[in-house]
JSON list of C-alpha atoms in Angstrom, two decimals:
[
{"chain": "A", "resi": 1, "resn": "ASN", "atom": "CA", "xyz": [19.98, -1.29, -1.26]},
{"chain": "A", "resi": 2, "resn": "ALA", "atom": "CA", "xyz": [19.12, 2.08, 0.28]},
{"chain": "A", "resi": 3, "resn": "GLY", "atom": "CA", "xyz": [16.18, 2.86, -1.99]},
{"chain": "A", "resi": 4, "resn": "VAL", "atom": "CA", "xyz": [15.02, 6.43, -1.33]},
{"chain": "A", "resi": 5, "resn": "THR", "atom": "CA", "xyz": [16.94, 8.42, 1.27]},
{"chain": "A", "resi": 6, "resn": "GLN", "atom": "CA", "xyz": [15.67, 11.64, 2.82]},
{"chain": "A", "resi": 7, "resn": "THR", "atom": "CA", "xyz": [17.58, 14.14, 4.98]},
{"chain": "A", "resi": 8, "resn": "PRO", "atom": "CA", "xyz": [17.05, 15.40, 7.55]},
{"chain": "A", "resi": 9, "resn": "LYS", "atom": "CA", "xyz": [14.68, 13.17, 9.45]},
{"chain": "A", "resi": 10, "resn": "PHE", "atom": "CA", "xyz": [13.56, 15.90, 11.81]},
{"chain": "A", "resi": 11, "resn": "GLN", "atom": "CA", "xyz": [13.67, 19.68, 11.63]},
{"chain": "A", "resi": 12, "resn": "VAL", "atom": "CA", "xyz": [12.36, 22.64, 13.58]},
{"chain": "A", "resi": 13, "resn": "LEU", "atom": "CA", "xyz": [12.26, 25.98, 11.89]},
{"chain": "A", "resi": 14, "resn": "LYS", "atom": "CA", "xyz": [11.22, 29.41, 12.98]},
{"chain": "A", "resi": 15, "resn": "THR", "atom": "CA", "xyz": [8.64, 31.24, 10.86]},
{"chain": "A", "resi": 16, "resn": "GLY", "atom": "CA", "xyz": [10.38, 32.97, 8.01]},
{"chain": "A", "resi": 17, "resn": "GLN", "atom": "CA", "xyz": [13.44, 30.70, 7.91]},
{"chain": "A", "resi": 18, "resn": "SER", "atom": "CA", "xyz": [14.34, 28.82, 4.84]},
{"chain": "A", "resi": 19, "resn": "MET", "atom": "CA", "xyz": [15.55, 25.28, 4.36]},
{"chain": "A", "resi": 20, "resn": "THR", "atom": "CA", "xyz": [16.01, 22.54, 1.81]},
{"chain": "A", "resi": 21, "resn": "LEU", "atom": "CA", "xyz": [14.86, 18.96, 2.16]},
{"chain": "A", "resi": 22, "resn": "GLN", "atom": "CA", "xyz": [17.11, 16.51, 0.31]},
{"chain": "A", "resi": 23, "resn": "CYS", "atom": "CA", "xyz": [16.05, 13.31, -1.42]},
{"chain": "A", "resi": 24, "resn": "ALA", "atom": "CA", "xyz": [18.17, 10.81, -3.31]},
{"chain": "A", "resi": 25, "resn": "GLN", "atom": "CA", "xyz": [17.35, 7.42, -4.92]},
{"chain": "A", "resi": 26, "resn": "ASP", "atom": "CA", "xyz": [19.70, 4.69, -6.10]},
{"chain": "A", "resi": 27, "resn": "MET", "atom": "CA", "xyz": [17.18, 2.72, -8.25]},
{"chain": "A", "resi": 28, "resn": "ASN", "atom": "CA", "xyz": [17.84, 4.61, -11.54]},
{"chain": "A", "resi": 29, "resn": "HIS", "atom": "CA", "xyz": [14.23, 5.75, -11.56]},
{"chain": "A", "resi": 30, "resn": "ASN", "atom": "CA", "xyz": [13.21, 8.48, -13.91]},
{"chain": "A", "resi": 31, "resn": "SER", "atom": "CA", "xyz": [10.45, 10.10, -11.88]},
{"chain": "A", "resi": 32, "resn": "MET", "atom": "CA", "xyz": [10.54, 11.57, -8.44]},
{"chain": "A", "resi": 33, "resn": "TYR", "atom": "CA", "xyz": [7.90, 13.14, -6.19]},
{"chain": "A", "resi": 34, "resn": "TRP", "atom": "CA", "xyz": [7.42, 15.22, -3.05]},
{"chain": "A", "resi": 35, "resn": "TYR", "atom": "CA", "xyz": [4.33, 14.66, -0.94]},
{"chain": "A", "resi": 36, "resn": "ARG", "atom": "CA", "xyz": [3.23, 16.13, 2.34]},
{"chain": "A", "resi": 37, "resn": "GLN", "atom": "CA", "xyz": [1.07, 14.52, 4.99]},
{"chain": "A", "resi": 38, "resn": "ASP", "atom": "CA", "xyz": [-0.82, 16.42, 7.69]},
{"chain": "A", "resi": 39, "resn": "PRO", "atom": "CA", "xyz": [-2.17, 14.65, 10.80]},
{"chain": "A", "resi": 40, "resn": "GLY", "atom": "CA", "xyz": [-5.08, 12.36, 9.94]},
{"chain": "A", "resi": 41, "resn": "MET", "atom": "CA", "xyz": [-4.79, 13.06, 6.22]},
{"chain": "A", "resi": 42, "resn": "GLY", "atom": "CA", "xyz": [-3.66, 11.26, 3.20]},
{"chain": "A", "resi": 43, "resn": "LEU", "atom": "CA", "xyz": [-0.61, 12.31, 1.22]},
{"chain": "A", "resi": 44, "resn": "ARG", "atom": "CA", "xyz": [-0.88, 15.34, -1.05]},
{"chain": "A", "resi": 45, "resn": "LEU", "atom": "CA", "xyz": [1.44, 15.85, -4.01]},
{"chain": "A", "resi": 46, "resn": "ILE", "atom": "CA", "xyz": [3.52, 19.05, -3.84]},
{"chain": "A", "resi": 47, "resn": "TYR", "atom": "CA", "xyz": [5.80, 18.78, -6.90]},
{"chain": "A", "resi": 48, "resn": "TYR", "atom": "CA", "xyz": [7.02, 16.05, -9.17]},
{"chain": "A", "resi": 49, "resn": "SER", "atom": "CA", "xyz": [9.70, 15.49, -11.78]},
{"chain": "A", "resi": 50, "resn": "ALA", "atom": "CA", "xyz": [8.75, 13.10, -14.56]},
{"chain": "A", "resi": 51, "resn": "SER", "atom": "CA", "xyz": [12.40, 12.93, -15.72]},
{"chain": "A", "resi": 52, "resn": "GLU", "atom": "CA", "xyz": [15.74, 14.67, -15.19]},
{"chain": "A", "resi": 53, "resn": "GLY", "atom": "CA", "xyz": [15.49, 18.32, -16.10]},
{"chain": "A", "resi": 54, "resn": "THR", "atom": "CA", "xyz": [11.76, 18.60, -15.75]},
{"chain": "A", "resi": 55, "resn": "THR", "atom": "CA", "xyz": [9.56, 19.58, -12.85]},
{"chain": "A", "resi": 56, "resn": "ASP", "atom": "CA", "xyz": [5.83, 20.28, -12.48]},
{"chain": "A", "resi": 57, "resn": "LYS", "atom": "CA", "xyz": [3.34, 21.36, -9.83]},
{"chain": "A", "resi": 58, "resn": "GLY", "atom": "CA", "xyz": [1.16, 18.98, -7.95]},
{"chain": "A", "resi": 59, "resn": "GLU", "atom": "CA", "xyz": [-1.89, 19.62, -5.80]},
{"chain": "A", "resi": 60, "resn": "VAL", "atom": "CA", "xyz": [-0.30, 21.97, -3.19]},
{"chain": "A", "resi": 61, "resn": "PRO", "atom": "CA", "xyz": [2.75, 23.71, -4.63]},
{"chain": "A", "resi": 62, "resn": "ASN", "atom": "CA", "xyz": [2.39, 27.14, -3.01]},
{"chain": "A", "resi": 63, "resn": "GLY", "atom": "CA", "xyz": [5.29, 28.10, -0.70]},
{"chain": "A", "resi": 64, "resn": "TYR", "atom": "CA", "xyz": [7.66, 25.47, -2.23]},
{"chain": "A", "resi": 65, "resn": "ASN", "atom": "CA", "xyz": [10.26, 25.18, -4.94]},
{"chain": "A", "resi": 66, "resn": "VAL", "atom": "CA", "xyz": [12.06, 22.12, -6.24]},
{"chain": "A", "resi": 67, "resn": "SER", "atom": "CA", "xyz": [15.19, 21.26, -8.09]},
{"chain": "A", "resi": 68, "resn": "ARG", "atom": "CA", "xyz": [15.91, 18.07, -9.95]},
{"chain": "A", "resi": 69, "resn": "LEU", "atom": "CA", "xyz": [19.70, 18.24, -9.60]},
{"chain": "A", "resi": 70, "resn": "ASN", "atom": "CA", "xyz": [20.40, 15.07, -11.53]},
{"chain": "A", "resi": 71, "resn": "LYS", "atom": "CA", "xyz": [18.68, 11.70, -12.05]},
{"chain": "A", "resi": 72, "resn": "ARG", "atom": "CA", "xyz": [19.32, 10.72, -8.48]},
{"chain": "A", "resi": 73, "resn": "GLU", "atom": "CA", "xyz": [18.46, 13.80, -6.50]},
{"chain": "A", "resi": 74, "resn": "PHE", "atom": "CA", "xyz": [15.32, 15.93, -6.10]},
{"chain": "A", "resi": 75, "resn": "SER", "atom": "CA", "xyz": [15.28, 18.62, -3.40]},
{"chain": "A", "resi": 76, "resn": "LEU", "atom": "CA", "xyz": [12.35, 20.58, -1.95]},
{"chain": "A", "resi": 77, "resn": "ARG", "atom": "CA", "xyz": [12.95, 24.13, -0.72]},
{"chain": "A", "resi": 78, "resn": "LEU", "atom": "CA", "xyz": [10.90, 26.23, 1.62]},
{"chain": "A", "resi": 79, "resn": "GLU", "atom": "CA", "xyz": [11.93, 29.87, 1.07]},
{"chain": "A", "resi": 80, "resn": "SER", "atom": "CA", "xyz": [10.08, 31.43, 4.01]},
{"chain": "A", "resi": 81, "resn": "ALA", "atom": "CA", "xyz": [8.62, 28.77, 6.27]},
{"chain": "A", "resi": 82, "resn": "ALA", "atom": "CA", "xyz": [5.11, 29.25, 7.75]},
{"chain": "A", "resi": 83, "resn": "PRO", "atom": "CA", "xyz": [3.38, 27.28, 10.54]},
{"chain": "A", "resi": 84, "resn": "SER", "atom": "CA", "xyz": [0.99, 25.91, 7.91]},
{"chain": "A", "resi": 85, "resn": "GLN", "atom": "CA", "xyz": [3.91, 24.01, 6.44]},
{"chain": "A", "resi": 86, "resn": "THR", "atom": "CA", "xyz": [4.33, 21.93, 9.56]},
{"chain": "A", "resi": 87, "resn": "SER", "atom": "CA", "xyz": [3.96, 18.47, 8.24]},
{"chain": "A", "resi": 88, "resn": "VAL", "atom": "CA", "xyz": [5.65, 15.18, 7.37]},
{"chain": "A", "resi": 89, "resn": "TYR", "atom": "CA", "xyz": [7.26, 15.30, 3.96]},
{"chain": "A", "resi": 90, "resn": "PHE", "atom": "CA", "xyz": [7.80, 12.15, 1.87]},
{"chain": "A", "resi": 91, "resn": "CYS", "atom": "CA", "xyz": [9.89, 11.79, -1.25]},
{"chain": "A", "resi": 92, "resn": "ALA", "atom": "CA", "xyz": [9.17, 8.96, -3.66]},
{"chain": "A", "resi": 93, "resn": "SER", "atom": "CA", "xyz": [10.51, 7.65, -6.97]},
{"chain": "A", "resi": 94, "resn": "SER", "atom": "CA", "xyz": [9.14, 5.48, -9.78]},
{"chain": "A", "resi": 95, "resn": "ASP", "atom": "CA", "xyz": [9.54, 4.67, -13.38]},
{"chain": "A", "resi": 96, "resn": "PRO", "atom": "CA", "xyz": [6.67, 6.11, -15.49]},
{"chain": "A", "resi": 97, "resn": "GLY", "atom": "CA", "xyz": [5.23, 4.10, -18.34]},
{"chain": "A", "resi": 98, "resn": "THR", "atom": "CA", "xyz": [5.49, 0.80, -16.53]},
{"chain": "A", "resi": 99, "resn": "PRO", "atom": "CA", "xyz": [2.99, -0.16, -13.88]},
{"chain": "A", "resi": 100, "resn": "ILE", "atom": "CA", "xyz": [5.34, -0.67, -10.98]},
{"chain": "A", "resi": 101, "resn": "GLY", "atom": "CA", "xyz": [4.98, 0.63, -7.54]},
{"chain": "A", "resi": 102, "resn": "TYR", "atom": "CA", "xyz": [6.45, 3.74, -6.06]},
{"chain": "A", "resi": 103, "resn": "THR", "atom": "CA", "xyz": [9.26, 3.56, -3.45]},
{"chain": "A", "resi": 104, "resn": "PHE", "atom": "CA", "xyz": [8.87, 6.08, -0.66]},
{"chain": "A", "resi": 105, "resn": "GLY", "atom": "CA", "xyz": [11.51, 7.44, 1.72]},
{"chain": "A", "resi": 106, "resn": "SER", "atom": "CA", "xyz": [11.03, 7.37, 5.48]},
{"chain": "A", "resi": 107, "resn": "GLY", "atom": "CA", "xyz": [9.96, 11.00, 5.71]},
{"chain": "A", "resi": 108, "resn": "THR", "atom": "CA", "xyz": [11.13, 14.33, 7.14]},
{"chain": "A", "resi": 109, "resn": "ARG", "atom": "CA", "xyz": [9.16, 15.60, 10.12]},
{"chain": "A", "resi": 110, "resn": "LEU", "atom": "CA", "xyz": [9.13, 19.39, 9.92]},
{"chain": "A", "resi": 111, "resn": "THR", "atom": "CA", "xyz": [7.77, 21.75, 12.55]},
{"chain": "A", "resi": 112, "resn": "VAL", "atom": "CA", "xyz": [7.52, 25.51, 11.96]},
{"chain": "A", "resi": 113, "resn": "VAL", "atom": "CA", "xyz": [7.10, 27.52, 15.12]},
{"chain": "B", "resi": 1, "resn": "ASP", "atom": "CA", "xyz": [-9.48, 14.60, -5.99]},
{"chain": "B", "resi": 2, "resn": "ALA", "atom": "CA", "xyz": [-8.61, 11.14, -4.90]},
{"chain": "B", "resi": 3, "resn": "LYS", "atom": "CA", "xyz": [-11.18, 9.37, -7.18]},
{"chain": "B", "resi": 4, "resn": "THR", "atom": "CA", "xyz": [-11.64, 6.52, -4.64]},
{"chain": "B", "resi": 5, "resn": "THR", "atom": "CA", "xyz": [-13.88, 5.90, -1.68]},
{"chain": "B", "resi": 6, "resn": "GLN", "atom": "CA", "xyz": [-12.91, 3.75, 1.26]},
{"chain": "B", "resi": 7, "resn": "PRO", "atom": "CA", "xyz": [-14.39, 3.10, 4.70]},
{"chain": "B", "resi": 8, "resn": "PRO", "atom": "CA", "xyz": [-12.46, 5.14, 7.36]},
{"chain": "B", "resi": 9, "resn": "SER", "atom": "CA", "xyz": [-11.85, 2.18, 9.58]},
{"chain": "B", "resi": 10, "resn": "MET", "atom": "CA", "xyz": [-12.15, -1.61, 9.87]},
{"chain": "B", "resi": 11, "resn": "ASP", "atom": "CA", "xyz": [-11.04, -4.25, 12.28]},
{"chain": "B", "resi": 12, "resn": "CYS", "atom": "CA", "xyz": [-10.18, -7.84, 11.98]},
{"chain": "B", "resi": 13, "resn": "ALA", "atom": "CA", "xyz": [-9.22, -10.70, 14.29]},
{"chain": "B", "resi": 14, "resn": "GLU", "atom": "CA", "xyz": [-5.73, -12.03, 14.01]},
{"chain": "B", "resi": 15, "resn": "GLY", "atom": "CA", "xyz": [-5.49, -15.03, 11.76]},
{"chain": "B", "resi": 16, "resn": "ARG", "atom": "CA", "xyz": [-8.68, -14.19, 9.89]},
{"chain": "B", "resi": 17, "resn": "ALA", "atom": "CA", "xyz": [-8.90, -12.71, 6.36]},
{"chain": "B", "resi": 18, "resn": "ALA", "atom": "CA", "xyz": [-9.14, -8.89, 6.14]},
{"chain": "B", "resi": 19, "resn": "ASN", "atom": "CA", "xyz": [-11.19, -7.68, 3.20]},
{"chain": "B", "resi": 20, "resn": "LEU", "atom": "CA", "xyz": [-10.79, -3.99, 2.46]},
{"chain": "B", "resi": 21, "resn": "PRO", "atom": "CA", "xyz": [-13.20, -2.50, -0.07]},
{"chain": "B", "resi": 22, "resn": "CYS", "atom": "CA", "xyz": [-12.70, 0.42, -2.43]},
{"chain": "B", "resi": 23, "resn": "ASN", "atom": "CA", "xyz": [-15.01, 2.14, -4.87]},
{"chain": "B", "resi": 24, "resn": "HIS", "atom": "CA", "xyz": [-13.56, 3.80, -7.95]},
{"chain": "B", "resi": 25, "resn": "SER", "atom": "CA", "xyz": [-16.70, 4.31, -10.12]},
{"chain": "B", "resi": 26, "resn": "THR", "atom": "CA", "xyz": [-15.06, 6.94, -12.45]},
{"chain": "B", "resi": 27, "resn": "ILE", "atom": "CA", "xyz": [-11.98, 4.86, -13.28]},
{"chain": "B", "resi": 28, "resn": "SER", "atom": "CA", "xyz": [-10.77, 5.08, -16.88]},
{"chain": "B", "resi": 29, "resn": "GLY", "atom": "CA", "xyz": [-9.97, 2.12, -19.07]},
{"chain": "B", "resi": 30, "resn": "ASN", "atom": "CA", "xyz": [-6.18, 2.52, -18.89]},
{"chain": "B", "resi": 31, "resn": "GLU", "atom": "CA", "xyz": [-6.00, 3.34, -15.12]},
{"chain": "B", "resi": 32, "resn": "TYR", "atom": "CA", "xyz": [-4.60, 0.80, -12.73]},
{"chain": "B", "resi": 33, "resn": "VAL", "atom": "CA", "xyz": [-5.79, 0.23, -9.15]},
{"chain": "B", "resi": 34, "resn": "TYR", "atom": "CA", "xyz": [-2.93, 0.39, -6.62]},
{"chain": "B", "resi": 35, "resn": "TRP", "atom": "CA", "xyz": [-2.92, -0.46, -2.95]},
{"chain": "B", "resi": 36, "resn": "TYR", "atom": "CA", "xyz": [-0.40, 0.87, -0.50]},
{"chain": "B", "resi": 37, "resn": "ARG", "atom": "CA", "xyz": [-0.24, 0.80, 3.26]},
{"chain": "B", "resi": 38, "resn": "GLN", "atom": "CA", "xyz": [1.33, 3.06, 5.85]},
{"chain": "B", "resi": 39, "resn": "ILE", "atom": "CA", "xyz": [2.47, 1.87, 9.25]},
{"chain": "B", "resi": 40, "resn": "HIS", "atom": "CA", "xyz": [3.00, 4.35, 12.08]},
{"chain": "B", "resi": 41, "resn": "SER", "atom": "CA", "xyz": [3.56, 7.32, 9.74]},
{"chain": "B", "resi": 42, "resn": "GLN", "atom": "CA", "xyz": [6.38, 5.59, 7.95]},
{"chain": "B", "resi": 43, "resn": "GLY", "atom": "CA", "xyz": [6.60, 5.98, 4.20]},
{"chain": "B", "resi": 44, "resn": "PRO", "atom": "CA", "xyz": [3.84, 4.16, 2.36]},
{"chain": "B", "resi": 45, "resn": "GLN", "atom": "CA", "xyz": [4.61, 0.64, 1.18]},
{"chain": "B", "resi": 46, "resn": "TYR", "atom": "CA", "xyz": [3.43, -0.81, -2.08]},
{"chain": "B", "resi": 47, "resn": "ILE", "atom": "CA", "xyz": [1.23, -3.89, -1.75]},
{"chain": "B", "resi": 48, "resn": "ILE", "atom": "CA", "xyz": [-0.27, -4.78, -5.05]},
{"chain": "B", "resi": 49, "resn": "HIS", "atom": "CA", "xyz": [-1.81, -3.38, -8.23]},
{"chain": "B", "resi": 50, "resn": "GLY", "atom": "CA", "xyz": [-4.10, -4.55, -11.04]},
{"chain": "B", "resi": 51, "resn": "LEU", "atom": "CA", "xyz": [-5.84, -3.43, -14.20]},
{"chain": "B", "resi": 52, "resn": "LYS", "atom": "CA", "xyz": [-8.65, -5.90, -14.92]},
{"chain": "B", "resi": 53, "resn": "ASN", "atom": "CA", "xyz": [-7.72, -9.34, -13.67]},
{"chain": "B", "resi": 54, "resn": "ASN", "atom": "CA", "xyz": [-7.46, -10.53, -10.15]},
{"chain": "B", "resi": 55, "resn": "GLU", "atom": "CA", "xyz": [-3.94, -10.45, -8.79]},
{"chain": "B", "resi": 56, "resn": "THR", "atom": "CA", "xyz": [-2.11, -12.27, -6.01]},
{"chain": "B", "resi": 57, "resn": "ASN", "atom": "CA", "xyz": [1.33, -11.87, -4.56]},
{"chain": "B", "resi": 58, "resn": "GLU", "atom": "CA", "xyz": [3.04, -12.88, -1.33]},
{"chain": "B", "resi": 59, "resn": "MET", "atom": "CA", "xyz": [1.35, -10.06, 0.61]},
{"chain": "B", "resi": 60, "resn": "ALA", "atom": "CA", "xyz": [-2.18, -9.93, -0.64]},
{"chain": "B", "resi": 61, "resn": "SER", "atom": "CA", "xyz": [-4.83, -10.59, -3.26]},
{"chain": "B", "resi": 62, "resn": "LEU", "atom": "CA", "xyz": [-6.66, -8.04, -5.31]},
{"chain": "B", "resi": 63, "resn": "ILE", "atom": "CA", "xyz": [-10.15, -8.66, -6.64]},
{"chain": "B", "resi": 64, "resn": "ILE", "atom": "CA", "xyz": [-11.39, -6.17, -9.24]},
{"chain": "B", "resi": 65, "resn": "THR", "atom": "CA", "xyz": [-15.08, -6.31, -10.32]},
{"chain": "B", "resi": 66, "resn": "GLU", "atom": "CA", "xyz": [-15.84, -6.96, -13.94]},
{"chain": "B", "resi": 67, "resn": "ASP", "atom": "CA", "xyz": [-17.06, -3.34, -14.50]},
{"chain": "B", "resi": 68, "resn": "ARG", "atom": "CA", "xyz": [-13.88, -2.16, -12.69]},
{"chain": "B", "resi": 69, "resn": "LYS", "atom": "CA", "xyz": [-15.93, 0.23, -10.49]},
{"chain": "B", "resi": 70, "resn": "SER", "atom": "CA", "xyz": [-14.78, -1.40, -7.27]},
{"chain": "B", "resi": 71, "resn": "SER", "atom": "CA", "xyz": [-12.09, -3.67, -5.83]},
{"chain": "B", "resi": 72, "resn": "THR", "atom": "CA", "xyz": [-11.24, -5.54, -2.67]},
{"chain": "B", "resi": 73, "resn": "LEU", "atom": "CA", "xyz": [-7.87, -6.06, -1.09]},
{"chain": "B", "resi": 74, "resn": "ILE", "atom": "CA", "xyz": [-7.59, -9.33, 0.76]},
{"chain": "B", "resi": 75, "resn": "LEU", "atom": "CA", "xyz": [-5.05, -10.09, 3.42]},
{"chain": "B", "resi": 76, "resn": "PRO", "atom": "CA", "xyz": [-5.59, -13.79, 3.79]},
{"chain": "B", "resi": 77, "resn": "HIS", "atom": "CA", "xyz": [-4.29, -14.25, 7.36]},
{"chain": "B", "resi": 78, "resn": "ALA", "atom": "CA", "xyz": [-4.00, -10.93, 9.11]},
{"chain": "B", "resi": 79, "resn": "THR", "atom": "CA", "xyz": [-1.39, -10.43, 11.73]},
{"chain": "B", "resi": 80, "resn": "LEU", "atom": "CA", "xyz": [-0.93, -7.68, 14.29]},
{"chain": "B", "resi": 81, "resn": "ARG", "atom": "CA", "xyz": [1.82, -6.24, 12.05]},
{"chain": "B", "resi": 82, "resn": "ASP", "atom": "CA", "xyz": [-0.84, -5.64, 9.41]},
{"chain": "B", "resi": 83, "resn": "THR", "atom": "CA", "xyz": [-2.34, -2.85, 11.52]},
{"chain": "B", "resi": 84, "resn": "ALA", "atom": "CA", "xyz": [-1.91, 0.17, 9.24]},
{"chain": "B", "resi": 85, "resn": "VAL", "atom": "CA", "xyz": [-3.71, 2.68, 7.03]},
{"chain": "B", "resi": 86, "resn": "TYR", "atom": "CA", "xyz": [-4.49, 1.13, 3.67]},
{"chain": "B", "resi": 87, "resn": "TYR", "atom": "CA", "xyz": [-4.78, 3.40, 0.59]},
{"chain": "B", "resi": 88, "resn": "CYS", "atom": "CA", "xyz": [-6.57, 2.44, -2.54]},
{"chain": "B", "resi": 89, "resn": "ILE", "atom": "CA", "xyz": [-5.33, 4.59, -5.43]},
{"chain": "B", "resi": 90, "resn": "VAL", "atom": "CA", "xyz": [-6.27, 5.00, -9.04]},
{"chain": "B", "resi": 91, "resn": "ARG", "atom": "CA", "xyz": [-3.08, 5.63, -10.97]},
{"chain": "B", "resi": 92, "resn": "VAL", "atom": "CA", "xyz": [-3.45, 8.65, -13.25]},
{"chain": "B", "resi": 93, "resn": "ASP", "atom": "CA", "xyz": [-1.42, 8.02, -16.37]},
{"chain": "B", "resi": 94, "resn": "GLY", "atom": "CA", "xyz": [-0.47, 9.72, -19.58]},
{"chain": "B", "resi": 95, "resn": "GLY", "atom": "CA", "xyz": [0.36, 13.26, -20.62]},
{"chain": "B", "resi": 96, "resn": "SER", "atom": "CA", "xyz": [1.44, 15.87, -18.06]},
{"chain": "B", "resi": 97, "resn": "THR", "atom": "CA", "xyz": [0.13, 13.79, -15.18]},
{"chain": "B", "resi": 98, "resn": "LEU", "atom": "CA", "xyz": [2.15, 10.71, -16.10]},
{"chain": "B", "resi": 99, "resn": "GLY", "atom": "CA", "xyz": [2.55, 8.37, -13.22]},
{"chain": "B", "resi": 100, "resn": "ARG", "atom": "CA", "xyz": [1.06, 10.60, -10.51]},
{"chain": "B", "resi": 101, "resn": "LEU", "atom": "CA", "xyz": [-0.66, 9.07, -7.57]},
{"chain": "B", "resi": 102, "resn": "TYR", "atom": "CA", "xyz": [-3.49, 10.70, -5.65]},
{"chain": "B", "resi": 103, "resn": "PHE", "atom": "CA", "xyz": [-4.03, 9.53, -2.07]},
{"chain": "B", "resi": 104, "resn": "GLY", "atom": "CA", "xyz": [-7.26, 9.75, -0.12]},
{"chain": "B", "resi": 105, "resn": "ARG", "atom": "CA", "xyz": [-7.57, 9.28, 3.65]},
{"chain": "B", "resi": 106, "resn": "GLY", "atom": "CA", "xyz": [-7.48, 5.50, 3.40]},
{"chain": "B", "resi": 107, "resn": "THR", "atom": "CA", "xyz": [-8.83, 2.79, 5.76]},
{"chain": "B", "resi": 108, "resn": "GLN", "atom": "CA", "xyz": [-7.38, 2.33, 9.17]},
{"chain": "B", "resi": 109, "resn": "LEU", "atom": "CA", "xyz": [-7.24, -1.44, 9.67]},
{"chain": "B", "resi": 110, "resn": "THR", "atom": "CA", "xyz": [-6.82, -2.59, 13.21]},
{"chain": "B", "resi": 111, "resn": "VAL", "atom": "CA", "xyz": [-5.95, -6.25, 13.73]},
{"chain": "B", "resi": 112, "resn": "TRP", "atom": "CA", "xyz": [-6.76, -7.46, 17.25]},
{"chain": "B", "resi": 113, "resn": "PRO", "atom": "CA", "xyz": [-5.44, -10.50, 19.07]}
]
């Protein structure tokens, strides 16, 4: 009963480095999402995937790319990290079309120095 | 654009009911009202949702006004563990934005002994 699993939990990057945040869900959900949360702010949608094989931009997509590898996995890549991308990143999944709640992961705390 | 307005903070005595208001005056007829909460920067947790009618589950009750322009989340007997940021969200549905959630800054609820 893992739900949504994110790795890593913590990461420190130097400016210009790249990395991929991993997310996997075991609930057979069709849709998956990446959000970021800055201090004192609500969550902002970066990218989402309504179903396997599709991805679309959210509110703040610049500087990020995503891959929906299969139905279970949705990764977020930072090609050239910037200090402005220091944030907590949350992955979530849901089934669209039915009014059920989202399930969120526990987050990845990323610091770019 | 979060489409909802919530007070930034509220407090409540332990054991008393906590009533958290939310305004969503531009809500569309097919949009649901969702409530989530976030404890200590963990991943947000689903609480309850509704369309028109009042709803109740083991965690809370949701009261939606007849014109659907506002709602109230009720925690009937608040405990210290209910201290969290509570988000009221209108669920955008349909088309390219299917299932996406937009978060505002929420209400910081502090339950005191």
